[in-house]
Amino acid sequence: MEKLVVEKSPPLSGVVPVSGAKNAVLPILAATLLTEEPCVIEGAPRLRDVATMIRLMETLGVMVEQRADGSLETRLLSEERSTAAYELVKTMRASINVLGPLLAKRGRARVSFPGGCAFGPRPIDLHLKGLRALGAEIDIREGYIVARAERLRGAAMYLGGPFGSTVTGTANVMMAAVLAEGRTVIEGAACEPEIRDLAEFLNALGARIRGMGTPRLTIDGVDRLGGTTHRVIPDRIEAGTYLAAGAVTGGDVTVKGVAPGTLRSVLDVLREIGLSVTEGEDWIRVRRAGRLRNTDIVTLPYPGFPTDLQAQFMALLAVAEGVSVVTEKIYPDRFMHVAELARMRARIRKEGATAIVVGTRRLSGAPVMASDLRASAALVIAGLVAEGTTEVKRIYHIDRGYERIEEKLTALGARIVRREDPEAP
Ligand code: EPU
């Protein structure tokens, strides 16, 4: 196993390129199950999760070739198999994205039931509700979701749940509905840019989806889909992570190749805590003079502040002036990083789904353990300003979602290296 060794770093400065969005490319890869034609996906990031999804696609009869420029070419070889096995699904929950496409195209799907994860239960009841509304018969057997349908039929449905809309649930039902007979209307659909990107990909294949990016999707089913070449949108979470890294060190960092319109709530927070934020069509620059100020953050479905940046921004607030309050409205238990940040001398108290962060001037480097992808990024950010050395262990989490994070940070002046970790189990 490997670890990242982070030293207190000078103010980061420079330009960092942002990769394609992990959470867009994963459902888009799954969507290629819906067509018999080849597809090319440009701008796919080189990540562990993408590699896992490629392996899963291959077990389902879709060959995925990775070209030198990083783009992925998919080609259907066989539609015989329709099982997503436990071994793959347990390593990546996003595997559930194949459920809707398999059901719609092959009439059957057997997908391992994804369990919870480091930040709590992750139910899929809304996925199943939507697919049942389209006429699927669904059973849970031996840890698998077993779904069947002759031909799905369009239906009107509401997909909101106790925590708002569901990103992957919307993706699953939308992918199933594009091949259903008749019209489907999804109310309470997720508005995340990654869902919009998936809808644009599907429409390029010949699907008829309207209302993309809004909570009301109207989908008119078609009989078959073709192929296309599609470039995935930039990763807004990766962009926000590098902006937070620049901010915490008092630096001057520009993220390039981003869509600033997808980061409005995040840029607002950066301004509130005292940063100067400027932007162009595809870049955002953040500079800091003086100490960070406190603020309150509430995570919400898009366009609200993303839960996937909550941990990284908590690391920022840990060294800001005054008291900040961070409330998690998507995953009430997504606070595993709090205890690790406390090992670095951060002063954070958790009260239910809220963390009260008392800013301190000095963090202290420590060995810390990454519990999930975004929590790992938060520990790296904290390590950049902590006195001494921070060792972030179990970084396979970080490689799931960040492409060459230590190289990108080093190019900005950070003192960070990847090392083998002989102590890891
Ligand atoms: N929910 C239900 N029932 C369902 C589905 C979800 O109650 O059937 C609840 C969840 O428990 C949660 C809320 O609804 O409280 C939102 O969950 P959602 O389904 O939107 O999450 P997801 O689709 O499983 C995606 C991202 C996550 C990101 C969330 C929220 C992918 C592959 N994953 O997960 O990304 O945190 O949306 O924005 O797109 C990450 O990249 O680090 C990551 C965890």
PDB file of N, CA and C and ligand atoms in Angstrom, residues 22-23 26 93-94 119 121-127 162-163 165-169 192 307-308 330-331 334 373-374, ligand 1:
ATOM      1  N   LYS A  22     -15.093  12.455 -12.993  1.00  0.00           N
ATOM      2  CA  LYS A  22     -15.305  11.049 -12.631  1.00  0.00           C
ATOM      3  C   LYS A  22     -16.792  10.699 -12.640  1.00  0.00           C
ATOM      4  N   ASN A  23     -17.596  11.530 -11.980  1.00  0.00           N
ATOM      5  CA  ASN A  23     -18.997  11.176 -11.810  1.00  0.00           C
ATOM      6  C   ASN A  23     -19.833  11.403 -13.068  1.00  0.00           C
ATOM      7  N   LEU A  26     -18.401   7.783 -15.342  1.00  0.00           N
ATOM      8  CA  LEU A  26     -18.859   6.458 -14.880  1.00  0.00           C
ATOM      9  C   LEU A  26     -20.251   6.105 -15.432  1.00  0.00           C
ATOM     10  N   ARG A  93     -19.342   1.662  -5.686  1.00  0.00           N
ATOM     11  CA  ARG A  93     -20.802   1.716  -5.676  1.00  0.00           C
ATOM     12  C   ARG A  93     -21.394   2.170  -6.999  1.00  0.00           C
ATOM     13  N   ALA A  94     -20.624   2.990  -7.738  1.00  0.00           N
ATOM     14  CA  ALA A  94     -21.142   3.532  -9.002  1.00  0.00           C
ATOM     15  C   ALA A  94     -21.439   2.419 -10.003  1.00  0.00           C
ATOM     16  N   PHE A 119     -19.119   6.565   4.823  1.00  0.00           N
ATOM     17  CA  PHE A 119     -19.890   7.662   5.415  1.00  0.00           C
ATOM     18  C   PHE A 119     -21.376   7.341   5.563  1.00  0.00           C
ATOM     19  N   PRO A 121     -25.110   4.748   5.458  1.00  0.00           N
ATOM     20  CA  PRO A 121     -25.932   3.954   4.560  1.00  0.00           C
ATOM     21  C   PRO A 121     -26.113   4.661   3.222  1.00  0.00           C
ATOM     22  N   ARG A 122     -26.151   3.903   2.157  1.00  0.00           N
ATOM     23  CA  ARG A 122     -26.386   4.516   0.841  1.00  0.00           C
ATOM     24  C   ARG A 122     -27.496   3.711   0.153  1.00  0.00           C
ATOM     25  N   PRO A 123     -28.753   3.986   0.515  1.00  0.00           N
ATOM     26  CA  PRO A 123     -29.855   3.169  -0.008  1.00  0.00           C
ATOM     27  C   PRO A 123     -30.039   3.336  -1.524  1.00  0.00           C
ATOM     28  N   ILE A 124     -30.740   2.372  -2.139  1.00  0.00           N
ATOM     29  CA  ILE A 124     -31.049   2.476  -3.568  1.00  0.00           C
ATOM     30  C   ILE A 124     -32.547   2.307  -3.820  1.00  0.00           C
ATOM     31  N   ASP A 125     -33.349   2.542  -2.750  1.00  0.00           N
ATOM     32  CA  ASP A 125     -34.799   2.352  -2.882  1.00  0.00           C
ATOM     33  C   ASP A 125     -35.397   3.205  -4.004  1.00  0.00           C
ATOM     34  N   LEU A 126     -34.849   4.394  -4.203  1.00  0.00           N
ATOM     35  CA  LEU A 126     -35.436   5.269  -5.232  1.00  0.00           C
ATOM     36  C   LEU A 126     -35.123   4.759  -6.643  1.00  0.00           C
ATOM     37  N   HIS A 127     -33.941   4.149  -6.807  1.00  0.00           N
ATOM     38  CA  HIS A 127     -33.627   3.542  -8.108  1.00  0.00           C
ATOM     39  C   HIS A 127     -34.690   2.474  -8.421  1.00  0.00           C
ATOM     40  N   PRO A 162     -35.847  11.515   1.185  1.00  0.00           N
ATOM     41  CA  PRO A 162     -35.689  12.320   2.404  1.00  0.00           C
ATOM     42  C   PRO A 162     -34.506  13.287   2.340  1.00  0.00           C
ATOM     43  N   PHE A 163     -33.530  13.021   1.459  1.00  0.00           N
ATOM     44  CA  PHE A 163     -32.379  13.919   1.362  1.00  0.00           C
ATOM     45  C   PHE A 163     -32.347  14.637   0.017  1.00  0.00           C
ATOM     46  N   SER A 165     -32.939  14.972  -4.140  1.00  0.00           N
ATOM     47  CA  SER A 165     -32.896  14.166  -5.348  1.00  0.00           C
ATOM     48  C   SER A 165     -31.785  13.122  -5.233  1.00  0.00           C
ATOM     49  N   THR A 166     -31.805  12.133  -6.124  1.00  0.00           N
ATOM     50  CA  THR A 166     -30.738  11.137  -6.150  1.00  0.00           C
ATOM     51  C   THR A 166     -30.020  11.199  -7.493  1.00  0.00           C
ATOM     52  N   VAL A 167     -28.695  11.333  -7.420  1.00  0.00           N
ATOM     53  CA  VAL A 167     -27.897  11.509  -8.626  1.00  0.00           C
ATOM     54  C   VAL A 167     -27.897  10.207  -9.441  1.00  0.00           C
ATOM     55  N   THR A 168     -27.395   9.138  -8.843  1.00  0.00           N
ATOM     56  CA  THR A 168     -27.294   7.881  -9.590  1.00  0.00           C
ATOM     57  C   THR A 168     -28.671   7.271  -9.841  1.00  0.00           C
ATOM     58  N   GLY A 169     -29.620   7.512  -8.929  1.00  0.00           N
ATOM     59  CA  GLY A 169     -30.985   7.026  -9.155  1.00  0.00           C
ATOM     60  C   GLY A 169     -31.580   7.672 -10.402  1.00  0.00           C
ATOM     61  N   GLU A 192     -27.651  17.813 -11.151  1.00  0.00           N
ATOM     62  CA  GLU A 192     -26.188  17.875 -11.189  1.00  0.00           C
ATOM     63  C   GLU A 192     -25.683  17.941 -12.632  1.00  0.00           C
ATOM     64  N   THR A 307     -21.668  18.125  -1.302  1.00  0.00           N
ATOM     65  CA  THR A 307     -21.154  17.285  -0.213  1.00  0.00           C
ATOM     66  C   THR A 307     -19.749  16.780  -0.536  1.00  0.00           C
ATOM     67  N   ASP A 308     -19.437  16.638  -1.826  1.00  0.00           N
ATOM     68  CA  ASP A 308     -18.118  16.123  -2.203  1.00  0.00           C
ATOM     69  C   ASP A 308     -16.988  17.138  -1.984  1.00  0.00           C
ATOM     70  N   ILE A 330     -26.824  16.025   2.923  1.00  0.00           N
ATOM     71  CA  ILE A 330     -26.924  14.911   1.970  1.00  0.00           C
ATOM     72  C   ILE A 330     -26.582  13.593   2.689  1.00  0.00           C
ATOM     73  N   TYR A 331     -25.441  13.584   3.357  1.00  0.00           N
ATOM     74  CA  TYR A 331     -25.011  12.380   4.093  1.00  0.00           C
ATOM     75  C   TYR A 331     -24.720  12.783   5.537  1.00  0.00           C
ATOM     76  N   ARG A 334     -21.313  11.881   7.091  1.00  0.00           N
ATOM     77  CA  ARG A 334     -20.071  12.036   6.322  1.00  0.00           C
ATOM     78  C   ARG A 334     -19.094  12.961   7.053  1.00  0.00           C
ATOM     79  N   LEU A 373     -12.623   8.908  -0.285  1.00  0.00           N
ATOM     80  CA  LEU A 373     -11.957   9.719  -1.284  1.00  0.00           C
ATOM     81  C   LEU A 373     -11.825  11.204  -0.915  1.00  0.00           C
ATOM     82  N   ARG A 374     -12.932  11.831  -0.578  1.00  0.00           N
ATOM     83  CA  ARG A 374     -12.884  13.285  -0.329  1.00  0.00           C
ATOM     84  C   ARG A 374     -12.230  13.583   1.021  1.00  0.00           C
TER      85      ARG A 374
HETATM   86  N1  EPU B   1     -30.841   8.215  -1.342  1.00  0.00           N
HETATM   87  C1  EPU B   1     -31.963   7.556  -0.919  1.00  0.00           C
HETATM   88  N2  EPU B   1     -32.459   6.558  -1.703  1.00  0.00           N
HETATM   89  C2  EPU B   1     -31.886   6.211  -2.901  1.00  0.00           C
HETATM   90  C3  EPU B   1     -30.728   6.912  -3.324  1.00  0.00           C
HETATM   91  C4  EPU B   1     -30.233   7.912  -2.516  1.00  0.00           C
HETATM   92  O1  EPU B   1     -32.513   7.841   0.134  1.00  0.00           O
HETATM   93  O2  EPU B   1     -32.390   5.309  -3.565  1.00  0.00           O
HETATM   94  C5  EPU B   1     -30.272   9.277  -0.502  1.00  0.00           C
HETATM   95  C6  EPU B   1     -28.835   9.032  -0.106  1.00  0.00           C
HETATM   96  O3  EPU B   1     -28.728   8.230   1.040  1.00  0.00           O
HETATM   97  C7  EPU B   1     -28.326  10.434   0.112  1.00  0.00           C
HETATM   98  C8  EPU B   1     -29.068  11.238  -0.944  1.00  0.00           C
HETATM   99  O4  EPU B   1     -30.208  10.456  -1.273  1.00  0.00           O
HETATM  100  O5  EPU B   1     -28.704  10.895   1.377  1.00  0.00           O
HETATM  101  C9  EPU B   1     -28.269  11.512  -2.210  1.00  0.00           C
HETATM  102  O6  EPU B   1     -27.686  10.333  -2.714  1.00  0.00           O
HETATM  103  P1  EPU B   1     -27.405  10.125  -4.262  1.00  0.00           P
HETATM  104  O7  EPU B   1     -28.180   8.960  -4.757  1.00  0.00           O
HETATM  105  O8  EPU B   1     -27.588  11.421  -4.980  1.00  0.00           O
HETATM  106  O9  EPU B   1     -25.856   9.733  -4.273  1.00  0.00           O
HETATM  107  P2  EPU B   1     -25.130   8.787  -5.303  1.00  0.00           P
HETATM  108  O10 EPU B   1     -25.755   8.933  -6.633  1.00  0.00           O
HETATM  109  O11 EPU B   1     -25.005   7.428  -4.721  1.00  0.00           O
HETATM  110  C10 EPU B   1     -23.427  10.548  -6.187  1.00  0.00           C
HETATM  111  C11 EPU B   1     -21.922  10.649  -6.304  1.00  0.00           C
HETATM  112  C12 EPU B   1     -21.325  10.898  -4.919  1.00  0.00           C
HETATM  113  C13 EPU B   1     -21.949  12.165  -4.339  1.00  0.00           C
HETATM  114  C14 EPU B   1     -23.481  12.058  -4.327  1.00  0.00           C
HETATM  115  C15 EPU B   1     -24.176  13.322  -3.876  1.00  0.00           C
HETATM  116  C16 EPU B   1     -21.433   9.255  -8.196  1.00  0.00           C
HETATM  117  C17 EPU B   1     -20.799   8.016  -8.714  1.00  0.00           C
HETATM  118  N3  EPU B   1     -21.408   9.431  -6.874  1.00  0.00           N
HETATM  119  O12 EPU B   1     -23.686   9.426  -5.346  1.00  0.00           O
HETATM  120  O13 EPU B   1     -19.941  11.091  -5.133  1.00  0.00           O
HETATM  121  O14 EPU B   1     -21.483  12.373  -3.036  1.00  0.00           O
HETATM  122  O15 EPU B   1     -23.956  11.743  -5.653  1.00  0.00           O
HETATM  123  O16 EPU B   1     -23.846  14.393  -4.701  1.00  0.00           O
HETATM  124  O17 EPU B   1     -21.894  10.071  -8.970  1.00  0.00           O
HETATM  125  C18 EPU B   1     -17.633  11.025  -4.624  1.00  0.00           C
HETATM  126  O18 EPU B   1     -17.384  11.272  -5.817  1.00  0.00           O
HETATM  127  O19 EPU B   1     -16.758  11.094  -3.724  1.00  0.00           O
HETATM  128  C19 EPU B   1     -18.998  10.649  -4.234  1.00  0.00           C
HETATM  129  C20 EPU B   1     -19.258  10.003  -3.117  1.00  0.00           C
END
